[in-house]
Short mmCIF file of C-alpha atoms in Angstrom, two decimals:
data_model
loop_
_atom_site.label_atom_id
_atom_site.label_comp_id
_atom_site.label_asym_id
_atom_site.label_seq_id
_atom_site.Cartn_x
_atom_site.Cartn_y
_atom_site.Cartn_z
CA UNK A 431 0.00 0.00 0.00
CA UNK A 432 2.73 2.47 0.96
CA UNK A 433 4.64 1.78 -2.24
CA UNK A 434 1.56 2.67 -4.28
CA UNK A 435 1.34 5.98 -2.40
CA UNK A 436 4.98 6.73 -3.10
CA UNK A 437 4.47 5.98 -6.80
CA UNK A 438 1.46 8.32 -6.79
CA UNK A 439 3.56 11.15 -5.41
CA UNK A 440 6.31 10.56 -7.96
CA UNK A 441 4.00 10.39 -11.00
CA UNK A 442 1.33 12.93 -10.12
CA UNK A 443 2.96 15.75 -12.12
CA UNK A 444 4.43 13.72 -14.97
CA UNK A 445 1.72 11.10 -15.55
CA UNK A 446 -1.47 11.92 -13.62
CA UNK A 447 -3.40 8.97 -15.08
CA UNK A 448 -0.79 6.47 -13.93
CA UNK A 449 -0.60 8.20 -10.55
CA UNK A 450 -4.36 7.83 -10.20
CA UNK A 451 -4.10 4.12 -11.02
CA UNK A 452 -1.57 3.64 -8.20
CA UNK A 453 -3.73 5.64 -5.80
CA UNK A 454 -6.78 3.52 -6.62
CA UNK A 455 -4.71 0.38 -6.04
CA UNK A 456 -3.75 1.72 -2.61
CA UNK A 457 -7.41 2.45 -1.87
CA UNK A 458 -8.35 -1.14 -2.63
CA UNK A 459 -5.83 -2.26 -0.02
CA UNK A 460 -6.51 0.34 2.68
CA UNK A 461 -9.64 2.39 2.08
CA UNK A 462 -9.97 3.38 5.75
CA UNK A 463 -6.68 5.29 5.87
CA UNK A 464 -7.20 9.03 5.38
CA UNK A 465 -3.87 9.57 3.60
CA UNK A 466 -4.92 7.05 0.94
CA UNK A 467 -8.20 8.87 0.27
CA UNK A 468 -6.28 12.16 0.06
CA UNK A 469 -3.87 10.68 -2.50
CA UNK A 470 -6.76 9.43 -4.64
CA UNK A 471 -8.44 12.84 -4.52
CA UNK A 472 -5.34 14.79 -5.50
CA UNK A 473 -4.39 12.34 -8.25
CA UNK A 474 -7.93 12.51 -9.63
CA UNK A 475 -7.73 16.32 -9.61
CA UNK A 476 -4.53 16.28 -11.63
CA UNK A 477 -6.04 13.75 -14.04
CA UNK A 478 -9.13 15.91 -14.57
CA UNK A 479 -11.48 13.46 -12.82
CA UNK A 480 -13.32 16.24 -11.03
CA UNK A 481 -16.18 14.24 -9.54
CA UNK A 482 -13.87 11.58 -8.15
CA UNK A 483 -11.64 14.27 -6.69
CA UNK A 484 -14.60 15.89 -4.93
CA UNK A 485 -15.81 12.62 -3.43
CA UNK A 486 -12.38 11.52 -2.22
CA UNK A 487 -11.30 14.87 -0.78
CA UNK A 488 -14.60 15.29 1.06
CA UNK A 489 -14.07 11.84 2.54
CA UNK A 490 -10.54 12.82 3.51
CA UNK A 491 -11.76 16.00 5.24
CA UNK A 492 -14.37 14.01 7.14
CA UNK A 493 -11.86 11.36 8.24
CA UNK A 494 -9.06 13.74 9.19
CA UNK A 495 -11.06 16.68 10.51
CA UNK A 496 -9.01 19.03 8.31
CA UNK A 497 -10.10 21.52 5.63
CA UNK A 498 -6.81 21.73 3.78
CA UNK A 499 -8.13 21.14 0.24
CA UNK A 500 -11.08 23.51 0.08
CA UNK A 501 -9.50 25.38 -2.82
CA UNK A 502 -9.20 22.15 -4.81
CA UNK A 503 -12.84 21.28 -4.07
CA UNK A 504 -13.98 24.72 -5.17
CA UNK A 505 -11.90 24.48 -8.33
CA UNK A 506 -13.46 21.10 -9.15
CA UNK A 507 -16.93 22.60 -8.77
CA UNK A 508 -15.93 25.39 -11.10
CA UNK A 509 -14.51 22.91 -13.63
CA UNK A 510 -17.82 21.02 -13.56
CA UNK A 511 -19.63 24.23 -14.52
CA UNK A 512 -20.93 24.97 -11.02
CA UNK A 513 -19.29 28.27 -10.06
CA UNK A 514 -22.03 29.02 -7.54
CA UNK A 515 -20.92 26.05 -5.44
CA UNK A 516 -17.34 27.26 -5.58
CA UNK A 517 -18.45 30.64 -4.23
CA UNK A 518 -20.49 28.92 -1.52
CA UNK A 519 -17.41 27.01 -0.40
CA UNK A 520 -15.53 30.30 -0.17
CA UNK A 521 -18.29 31.93 1.86
CA UNK A 522 -18.72 29.00 4.21
CA UNK A 523 -15.04 28.53 4.97
CA UNK A 524 -13.74 29.49 8.39
CA UNK A 525 -10.79 31.51 7.10
CA UNK A 526 -9.44 32.06 10.61
CA UNK A 527 -8.78 28.31 10.87
CA UNK A 528 -7.43 27.91 7.34
CA UNK A 529 -3.78 27.91 6.46
CA UNK A 530 -2.94 31.21 4.77
CA UNK A 531 -1.85 29.53 1.55
CA UNK A 532 -5.14 27.60 1.37
CA UNK A 533 -7.12 30.78 2.07
CA UNK A 534 -5.36 32.68 -0.75
CA UNK A 535 -5.89 29.84 -3.24
CA UNK A 536 -9.57 29.63 -2.26
CA UNK A 537 -9.86 33.39 -2.82
CA UNK A 538 -8.31 33.08 -6.30
CA UNK A 539 -10.70 30.27 -7.24
CA UNK A 540 -13.72 32.20 -5.95
CA UNK A 541 -12.68 35.28 -7.95
CA UNK A 542 -12.40 33.09 -11.06
CA UNK A 543 -15.91 31.75 -10.33
CA UNK A 544 -17.18 35.33 -10.19
CA UNK A 545 -15.67 35.87 -13.61
CA UNK A 546 -17.40 32.73 -14.91
CA UNK A 547 -20.71 34.22 -13.80
CA UNK A 548 -19.93 37.44 -15.66
CA UNK A 549 -19.28 39.37 -12.44
CA UNK A 550 -15.87 40.64 -13.55
CA UNK A 551 -15.83 43.80 -11.44
CA UNK A 552 -16.73 41.74 -8.38
CA UNK A 553 -13.78 39.49 -9.15
CA UNK A 554 -11.43 42.50 -9.18
CA UNK A 555 -12.87 43.73 -5.88
CA UNK A 556 -12.49 40.32 -4.22
CA UNK A 557 -8.77 40.19 -4.96
CA UNK A 558 -8.00 43.58 -3.40
CA UNK A 559 -6.80 42.17 -0.09
CA UNK A 560 -3.92 43.31 2.14
CA UNK A 561 -1.70 40.44 0.96
CA UNK A 562 -1.84 41.86 -2.57
CA UNK A 563 0.09 45.01 -1.68
CA UNK A 564 2.27 43.54 1.08
CA UNK A 565 5.99 44.12 0.69
CA UNK A 566 6.72 40.68 2.09
CA UNK A 567 7.28 37.96 -0.47
CA UNK A 568 5.60 34.69 0.40
CA UNK A 569 4.99 31.58 -1.76
CA UNK A 570 1.54 32.75 -2.89
CA UNK A 571 2.47 36.37 -3.68
CA UNK A 572 3.17 35.76 -7.38
CA UNK A 573 -0.04 33.80 -7.88
CA UNK A 574 -2.19 36.41 -6.17
CA UNK A 575 -0.68 39.25 -8.22
CA UNK A 576 -1.08 37.24 -11.42
CA UNK A 577 -4.78 36.54 -10.68
CA UNK A 578 -5.36 40.25 -9.97
CA UNK A 579 -3.63 41.29 -13.21
CA UNK A 580 -5.73 38.79 -15.18
CA UNK A 581 -8.94 40.11 -13.57
CA UNK A 582 -7.93 43.72 -14.45
CA UNK A 583 -7.30 42.70 -18.05
CA UNK A 584 -10.74 41.06 -18.21
CA UNK A 585 -12.43 44.41 -17.39
CA UNK A 586 -10.30 46.33 -19.90
CA UNK A 587 -7.85 47.96 -17.49
CA UNK A 588 -4.86 47.11 -19.64
CA UNK A 589 -2.21 49.41 -18.17
CA UNK A 590 -2.97 48.35 -14.63
CA UNK A 591 -2.93 44.73 -15.74
CA UNK A 592 0.52 45.22 -17.28
CA UNK A 593 1.81 46.71 -14.03
CA UNK A 594 0.61 43.76 -11.96
CA UNK A 595 1.87 41.18 -14.42
CA UNK A 596 5.24 42.87 -14.10
CA UNK A 597 5.08 42.80 -10.30
CA UNK A 598 4.10 39.14 -10.41
CA UNK A 599 7.04 38.29 -12.68
CA UNK A 600 9.43 40.07 -10.31
CA UNK A 601 8.65 37.72 -7.42
CA UNK A 602 8.05 34.57 -9.45
CA UNK A 603 11.55 33.19 -9.15
CA UNK A 604 10.34 29.57 -9.38
CA UNK A 605 8.46 30.08 -12.64
CA UNK A 606 5.08 29.05 -11.22
CA UNK A 607 3.23 31.41 -13.54
CA UNK A 608 3.67 32.67 -17.10
CA UNK A 609 3.61 36.29 -15.94
CA UNK A 610 6.72 37.16 -17.95
CA UNK A 611 5.18 35.82 -21.17
CA UNK A 612 1.93 37.67 -20.54
CA UNK A 613 3.86 40.86 -20.00
CA UNK A 614 5.70 40.44 -23.29
CA UNK A 615 2.40 39.73 -25.01
CA UNK A 616 0.96 43.01 -23.74
CA UNK A 617 4.05 44.82 -25.02
CA UNK A 618 3.56 43.24 -28.45
CA UNK A 619 6.72 41.17 -28.31
CA UNK A 620 6.50 37.80 -30.06
CA UNK A 621 9.10 35.19 -29.22
CA UNK A 622 10.22 33.11 -32.22
CA UNK A 623 9.37 29.44 -32.03
CA UNK A 624 6.15 29.92 -30.06
CA UNK A 625 2.92 28.77 -31.67
CA UNK A 626 -0.70 29.19 -30.69
CA UNK A 627 -0.96 25.76 -29.03
CA UNK A 628 2.02 26.40 -26.77
CA UNK A 629 0.67 29.81 -25.86
CA UNK A 630 -2.71 28.33 -25.01
CA UNK A 631 -1.06 25.68 -22.84
CA UNK A 632 0.95 28.31 -21.00
CA UNK A 633 -2.17 30.40 -20.48
CA UNK A 634 -3.96 27.39 -19.02
CA UNK A 635 -1.17 27.03 -16.46
CA UNK A 636 -1.90 30.43 -14.91
CA UNK A 637 -3.79 30.94 -11.62
CA UNK A 638 -7.54 31.29 -11.95
CA UNK A 639 -7.84 28.57 -14.58
CA UNK A 640 -9.55 25.30 -13.51
CA UNK A 641 -7.02 22.64 -12.64
CA UNK A 642 -4.28 25.12 -11.80
CA UNK A 643 -4.49 25.01 -8.00
CA UNK A 644 -1.16 23.80 -6.58
CA UNK A 645 -1.70 20.77 -4.42
CA UNK A 646 0.41 19.26 -1.69
CA UNK A 647 -0.60 16.31 0.48
CA UNK A 648 -0.83 16.92 4.21
CA UNK A 649 1.07 13.69 4.96
CA UNK A 650 4.56 12.94 3.73
CA UNK A 651 4.37 9.79 1.63
CA UNK A 652 7.91 8.74 2.46
CA UNK A 653 7.04 8.83 6.15
CA UNK A 654 3.93 6.80 5.40
CA UNK A 655 6.09 4.12 3.75
CA UNK A 656 8.40 4.02 6.76
CA UNK A 657 5.41 3.79 9.08
CA UNK A 658 3.95 0.98 7.01
CA UNK A 659 7.29 -0.89 7.12
CA UNK A 660 7.43 -0.36 10.88
CA UNK A 661 3.92 -1.75 11.20
CA UNK A 662 4.95 -4.79 9.15
CA UNK A 663 7.96 -5.31 11.41
CA UNK A 664 5.77 -5.04 14.50
CA UNK A 665 3.35 -7.56 13.05
CA UNK A 666 6.25 -9.94 12.33
CA UNK A 667 7.50 -9.58 15.90
CA UNK A 668 4.00 -10.22 17.22
CA UNK A 669 3.78 -13.33 15.06
CA UNK A 670 7.12 -14.54 16.41
CA UNK A 671 5.97 -13.95 19.98
CA UNK A 672 2.73 -15.77 19.28
CA UNK A 673 4.69 -18.67 17.80
CA UNK A 674 6.89 -18.88 20.89
CA UNK A 675 3.85 -18.75 23.16
CA UNK A 676 2.20 -21.51 21.16
CA UNK A 677 5.33 -23.67 21.49
CA UNK A 678 5.40 -23.07 25.25
CA UNK A 679 1.73 -23.98 25.51
CA UNK A 680 2.34 -27.16 23.52
CA UNK A 681 5.23 -28.09 25.83
CA UNK A 682 3.03 -27.53 28.88
CA UNK A 683 0.29 -29.64 27.35
CA UNK A 684 2.81 -32.40 26.62
CA UNK A 685 4.01 -32.29 30.23
CA UNK A 686 0.41 -32.51 31.46
CA UNK A 687 -0.22 -35.46 29.17
CA UNK A 688 2.89 -37.22 30.49
CA UNK A 689 1.76 -36.68 34.11
CA UNK A 690 -1.67 -38.08 33.29
CA UNK A 691 -0.09 -41.11 31.63
CA UNK A 692 2.07 -41.74 34.70
CA UNK A 693 -0.97 -41.58 36.97
CA UNK A 694 -2.87 -43.97 34.73
CA UNK A 695 0.09 -46.39 34.72
CA UNK A 696 0.24 -46.36 38.53
CA UNK A 697 -3.50 -47.04 38.75
CA UNK A 698 -3.17 -49.93 36.31
CA UNK A 699 -0.33 -51.43 38.39
CA UNK A 700 -2.41 -51.23 41.59
CA UNK A 701 -5.33 -52.87 39.84
CA UNK A 702 -3.11 -55.69 38.56
CA UNK A 703 -1.73 -56.26 42.07
CA UNK A 704 -5.25 -56.61 43.47
CA UNK A 705 -6.18 -59.15 40.83
CA UNK A 706 -3.03 -61.14 41.57
CA UNK A 707 -3.87 -61.19 45.29
CA UNK A 708 -7.35 -62.50 44.57
CA UNK A 709 -5.90 -65.25 42.39
CA UNK A 710 -3.52 -66.62 45.06
CA UNK A 711 -5.93 -66.21 47.98
CA UNK A 712 -4.12 -63.32 49.65
CA UNK A 713 -6.22 -60.46 50.93
CA UNK A 714 -5.64 -57.34 48.99
CA UNK A 715 -4.63 -54.14 50.62
CA UNK A 716 -8.18 -52.97 51.16
CA UNK A 717 -9.29 -56.28 52.78
CA UNK A 718 -6.33 -56.26 55.14
CA UNK A 719 -7.22 -52.80 56.15
CA UNK A 720 -10.80 -53.92 56.90
CA UNK A 721 -9.58 -56.91 59.02
CA UNK A 722 -7.39 -54.66 61.07
CA UNK A 723 -10.39 -52.43 61.72
CA UNK A 724 -12.48 -55.44 62.87
CA UNK A 725 -9.73 -56.68 65.25
CA UNK A 726 -9.36 -53.23 66.67
CA UNK A 727 -13.11 -53.00 67.33
CA UNK A 728 -13.12 -56.49 68.91
CA UNK A 729 -10.30 -55.61 71.30
CA UNK A 730 -12.04 -52.47 72.31
CA UNK A 731 -15.24 -54.47 73.01
CA UNK A 732 -13.35 -57.01 75.18
CA UNK A 733 -11.73 -54.33 77.20
CA UNK A 734 -15.09 -52.72 77.74
CA UNK A 735 -16.54 -56.03 79.06
CA UNK A 736 -13.60 -56.50 81.38
CA UNK A 737 -13.99 -53.07 82.80
CA UNK A 738 -17.69 -53.68 83.42
CA UNK A 739 -16.95 -56.97 85.27
CA UNK A 740 -14.37 -55.28 87.45
CA UNK A 741 -16.72 -52.56 88.43
CA UNK A 742 -19.50 -55.09 89.35
CA UNK A 743 -17.08 -57.17 91.36
CA UNK A 744 -15.97 -54.16 93.37
CA UNK A 745 -19.55 -53.31 94.10
CA UNK A 746 -20.45 -56.81 95.25
CA UNK A 747 -17.32 -57.01 97.37
CA UNK A 748 -18.68 -54.38 99.63
CA UNK A 749 -21.53 -56.77 100.61
CA UNK A 750 -19.51 -60.03 101.09
CA UNK A 751 -17.44 -60.77 104.18
CA UNK A 752 -14.03 -62.26 104.26
CA UNK A 753 -15.26 -65.77 104.95
CA UNK A 754 -17.64 -65.61 102.01
CA UNK A 755 -20.87 -65.29 104.00
CA UNK A 756 -23.25 -62.52 103.48
CA UNK A 757 -23.75 -60.49 106.66
CA UNK A 758 -27.29 -59.63 107.69
CA UNK A 759 -28.49 -56.13 107.22
CA UNK A 760 -29.12 -53.90 110.15
CA UNK A 761 -32.85 -53.59 109.55
CA UNK A 762 -33.23 -57.33 109.13
CA UNK A 763 -31.39 -58.14 112.36
CA UNK A 764 -33.49 -55.70 114.21
CA UNK A 765 -36.70 -57.22 113.02
CA UNK A 766 -35.51 -60.71 114.05
CA UNK A 767 -34.71 -59.62 117.59
CA UNK A 768 -38.12 -58.15 117.91
#
């Protein structure tokens, strides 16, 4: 899965269709990972699959809780011929929570949507923000100035448009726009070797044109690959641990089985001994134990009888004289004398 994401990042500018194919392959493997849905959305945007891009990026925003690709969503709506929805996205965005680069790109797309609706003056007014005249040069400065110059040219303010194209070209050191070519065009300079198709392609690359929003994934794909490899390593370690635990459990079970077998063998030996005793006429261990109990009870009974006899003899001895005659009782002798 991670390798498909890396391939998507490498091919997204050179071969958007192939990048989209890799992103879709990653989605089939891990559709519940937000970074995968983001990759599919951005690849679809570059490939011109506007509806797919909208669906995937909305899913990514819902899964991640971010709103980092609102400008791309608005641009897709505009490319599908729905500029009103692009403007609604701009109005509904919480610009205080947006990254400044995302907010500027969303503003450029919304101004282009105003132009699509024929509201060209409104587009010019929308782009007159403090960042336009700021002396600080930031990554979006050239694009904002270019979009403003293009909007001025659309309402016929040619001289002002030339000035802003020039200011955009001054800060566009990375060549993100064709501001320099547009400036030469306004001055009537034609560069040899250029044809109409190349000029149209360069014009399409400028800010404000559908499909021209710069995109950058929130997650670094290389880090995702490392994380995926780490997860694979962790899973392998867990499998090894589980294998060791299973082996230990099997050893314990074998030990238990051996103990049970030993107990059964001992019981079988005792049973065989008892049968042998019965065969030769010897009492087995249990019978001997019973005989001992009977003898013990008999002895105890004899002792009890002896004790009783002794006690009776002592009692009778009190009434017998030494010569064996029984003396007369006092009351009987008295009655005889009378």
